[in-house]
């Protein structure tokens, strides 16, 4: 008896298993990247408050004293001493007292050549008096543009500070410069380093404030020879500048930060690979300084790996369930597909039909309606009275025509503006609509002129309707700004039907009667008569 051959696994199943394994690997990798990015993004959010705190902490003392140099520069004692080349003793006393009052580090005054002639520390062995600071940018900027700002190490005291300067003027010329020095030495000692290392660098990228003390007076990137030459000329850091912070460039993250690695020296010949940081930098408002926060990324990878493993396991479990449910769902979906497709097509057809019907209705209403007043327009009126004329002739009845014109309407527009004129037209429309029967036709004929067709109404009956309408309009009050407005109307009336004249003639006769009403003083009703001409009612 022959042995049964082993059952082969279908190629389709092999493909599916391979695809599932590849999907698991891909999902795990994506989960690792996404988790890593989310953790770094959360770090980024944690960095934003320190950045805001940085800006407030640094700018607060500077803003506090920003007004002071101009006040010192305009003080009579300062201006008088420089302009008259008088004794500087009183000026020294003034600067000393002002410095103690506002608790600045120092104040001093220089002549146009940059020589310090008076200073608040005139009693100190390291007094500024007699020193020339013409090489400092704060002096040069004040001479050139009236004011200046500069961070640097003191050329005499060797203490860091922020210098605010203002030109001293007399008789429209610069006679010196007043300077206030702000002490920023202890500012970075209060910064909380729990969320990362925080630094502030000048426009050359030199860190001068840092929560990590070893980074002070170090560039974030190597300096060019030109920059070094300029720093030596201005003596900004007075020999305290040391080598740059060893940053290894990293990738830019999608959240707006940058991932860098800081090399840590072990000895003279060995440098450790260093720790990775999320670096976020922003400009301080109103300055050329850059504030940065270095947030360490330790534990990010371990968290991302755990998330990747957990995600892959969940995905594998869900994949097994979905494979089992797929066959059951497939048959249910096939049965429902035909029914859903048919119902969807029916609903779409019905919806389109309703849309077309509504659109047709809207287009018809727009074509026969005056957009300002909401009354019917001339086109609707002419189409309608043709049918009314045919019915009147068939049943031997009358149709009366009324032409109404608002008196002195141009004066209303010229006096109160077109907005009030439009309001009057709308109120007239309302009164006309309320004064007519449902079978009567009413339309705005053009401008301030309205036309009416009264079915089954002879000339005398139309005269009564016109009289009531004229009175209602005269009693109408239109509220306007700081008061109210009343208008009147003139109405011409004619009639057609049995024995019958053309409807166009009836409109012409009503217009002639309206013209007569206007000529006889307005605010009246005039009836047209073929034998008597027009007559006033």
Coordinates of C-alpha atoms in Angstrom, one line a residue, residues 307-492:
X307 CA 6.1 50.9 22.7
X308 CA 7.2 49.1 19.5
X309 CA 7.0 45.6 21.1
X310 CA 3.6 46.3 22.7
X311 CA 2.3 47.7 19.4
X312 CA 3.5 44.7 17.4
X313 CA 1.9 42.3 19.9
X314 CA -1.4 44.1 19.8
X315 CA -1.3 44.2 16.0
X316 CA -0.6 40.4 15.8
X317 CA -3.6 39.7 18.0
X318 CA -5.8 41.9 16.0
X319 CA -4.5 40.4 12.7
X320 CA -5.5 36.9 13.9
X321 CA -9.0 38.1 14.8
X322 CA -9.4 39.9 11.6
X323 CA -8.4 36.9 9.5
X324 CA -11.0 34.8 11.3
X325 CA -13.7 37.4 10.9
X326 CA -12.9 38.2 7.3
X327 CA -14.6 35.2 5.8
X328 CA -17.8 35.7 7.8
X329 CA -17.8 39.4 7.0
X330 CA -17.2 38.8 3.3
X331 CA -20.4 36.9 2.8
X332 CA -22.5 39.4 4.8
X333 CA -21.0 42.2 2.8
X334 CA -21.7 40.5 -0.6
X335 CA -25.4 40.2 0.3
X336 CA -25.7 43.7 1.5
X337 CA -23.7 45.2 -1.3
X338 CA -26.5 44.9 -3.9
X339 CA -29.2 46.3 -1.6
X340 CA -27.1 49.2 -0.4
X341 CA -26.1 50.1 -3.9
X342 CA -29.7 50.1 -5.1
X343 CA -30.9 52.2 -2.2
X344 CA -28.0 54.6 -2.6
X345 CA -28.7 55.1 -6.3
X346 CA -32.4 55.7 -5.5
X347 CA -31.6 58.2 -2.8
X348 CA -29.2 60.0 -5.0
X349 CA -31.7 60.2 -7.8
X350 CA -34.4 61.5 -5.4
X351 CA -32.1 64.1 -3.9
X352 CA -31.1 65.4 -7.4
X353 CA -34.7 65.6 -8.3
X354 CA -35.5 67.7 -5.2
X355 CA -32.4 69.9 -5.8
X356 CA -33.5 70.6 -9.3
X357 CA -37.1 71.4 -8.3
X358 CA -35.9 73.7 -5.5
X359 CA -33.4 75.4 -7.8
X360 CA -36.1 75.9 -10.5
X361 CA -38.4 77.4 -7.9
X362 CA -35.7 79.7 -6.6
X363 CA -34.7 80.8 -10.2
X364 CA -38.4 81.5 -11.0
X365 CA -38.8 83.6 -7.8
X366 CA -35.6 85.5 -8.5
X367 CA -36.8 86.3 -12.0
X368 CA -40.1 87.8 -11.0
X369 CA -39.2 89.5 -7.7
X370 CA -37.7 92.9 -7.1
X371 CA -34.5 92.2 -4.9
X372 CA -34.8 95.4 -2.8
X373 CA -38.4 95.5 -1.8
X374 CA -39.5 91.9 -2.2
X375 CA -42.4 93.0 -4.4
X376 CA -43.0 91.5 -7.8
X377 CA -41.2 93.1 -10.7
X378 CA -42.2 94.7 -14.0
X379 CA -41.8 91.4 -15.9
X380 CA -44.1 89.5 -13.6
X381 CA -46.7 92.3 -13.8
X382 CA -46.9 92.4 -17.6
X383 CA -47.1 88.6 -17.8
X384 CA -49.9 88.5 -15.2
X385 CA -52.1 91.4 -16.5
X386 CA -52.2 89.7 -19.9
X387 CA -54.0 86.7 -18.3
X388 CA -56.2 89.0 -16.3
X389 CA -57.2 90.9 -19.5
X390 CA -58.2 87.7 -21.2
X391 CA -60.3 86.6 -18.2
X392 CA -62.0 90.1 -18.0
X393 CA -62.9 89.9 -21.7
X394 CA -64.2 86.4 -21.4
X395 CA -66.4 87.1 -18.3
X396 CA -67.3 90.7 -19.2
X397 CA -65.7 92.2 -16.1
X398 CA -63.5 95.2 -15.4
X399 CA -59.8 95.4 -14.5
X400 CA -58.5 98.6 -13.1
X401 CA -54.9 99.9 -13.2
X402 CA -53.3 102.1 -10.6
X403 CA -49.9 103.8 -11.1
X404 CA -48.3 105.1 -7.8
X405 CA -45.3 107.4 -7.5
X406 CA -43.7 108.5 -4.2
X407 CA -43.7 112.3 -3.9
X408 CA -40.3 114.1 -3.7
X409 CA -38.5 110.8 -3.4
X410 CA -35.3 112.3 -4.9
X411 CA -35.3 114.8 -2.0
X412 CA -35.5 111.9 0.5
X413 CA -32.4 110.3 -1.1
X414 CA -30.5 113.6 -1.3
X415 CA -31.4 114.6 2.3
X416 CA -31.2 111.3 4.2
X417 CA -29.2 109.1 1.9
X418 CA -30.0 106.1 -0.2
X419 CA -30.2 103.8 2.8
X420 CA -33.2 105.7 4.1
X421 CA -34.6 105.8 0.6
X422 CA -34.4 102.1 0.4
X423 CA -36.2 101.8 3.8
X424 CA -39.0 104.1 2.5
X425 CA -39.5 101.8 -0.6
X426 CA -39.7 98.7 1.7
X427 CA -42.2 100.4 3.9
X428 CA -44.3 101.5 0.9
X429 CA -44.2 97.9 -0.3
X430 CA -45.5 96.7 3.1
X431 CA -48.3 99.2 3.2
X432 CA -49.4 98.3 -0.4
X433 CA -49.3 94.6 0.3
X434 CA -51.5 95.1 3.4
X435 CA -54.0 97.4 1.6
X436 CA -54.7 95.0 -1.3
X437 CA -56.7 91.8 -1.8
X438 CA -55.1 88.5 -2.5
X439 CA -56.4 88.5 -6.1
X440 CA -54.9 91.9 -6.9
X441 CA -51.5 92.1 -8.6
X442 CA -48.9 94.6 -7.3
X443 CA -45.4 95.2 -8.6
X444 CA -42.5 97.7 -8.4
X445 CA -42.5 99.2 -11.9
X446 CA -39.2 101.0 -11.6
X447 CA -37.5 103.5 -9.3
X448 CA -40.1 104.9 -6.9
X449 CA -43.0 103.9 -9.1
X450 CA -45.4 101.0 -8.4
X451 CA -48.3 99.6 -10.5
X452 CA -51.4 97.7 -9.5
X453 CA -54.0 95.6 -11.3
X454 CA -57.3 95.2 -9.5
X455 CA -59.4 92.3 -10.9
X456 CA -63.2 92.6 -11.1
X457 CA -63.0 96.3 -10.1
X458 CA -64.4 99.2 -12.0
X459 CA -63.0 102.8 -12.0
X460 CA -65.0 104.0 -9.0
X461 CA -64.2 101.0 -6.8
X462 CA -60.5 101.4 -7.8
X463 CA -60.8 105.1 -6.8
X464 CA -61.8 104.0 -3.3
X465 CA -58.9 101.5 -3.1
X466 CA -56.5 104.2 -4.3
X467 CA -57.8 106.7 -1.7
X468 CA -57.4 104.3 1.2
X469 CA -53.9 103.4 -0.1
X470 CA -52.9 107.1 -0.3
X471 CA -54.1 107.8 3.2
X472 CA -52.3 104.7 4.6
X473 CA -49.1 105.9 3.0
X474 CA -49.5 109.4 4.3
X475 CA -50.0 108.0 7.8
X476 CA -47.0 105.8 7.5
X477 CA -44.1 106.7 9.8
X478 CA -40.6 105.7 8.8
X479 CA -38.2 105.8 11.8
X480 CA -34.8 107.4 11.1
X481 CA -31.9 108.5 13.2
X482 CA -32.9 111.3 15.6
X483 CA -36.5 111.3 14.4
X484 CA -38.9 110.0 11.9
X485 CA -39.9 110.5 8.3
X486 CA -43.3 110.7 6.5
X487 CA -43.9 110.7 2.8
X488 CA -46.9 111.0 0.5
X489 CA -47.8 109.4 -2.9
X490 CA -49.7 110.4 -6.0
X491 CA -51.9 107.8 -7.7
X492 CA -53.3 107.7 -11.2

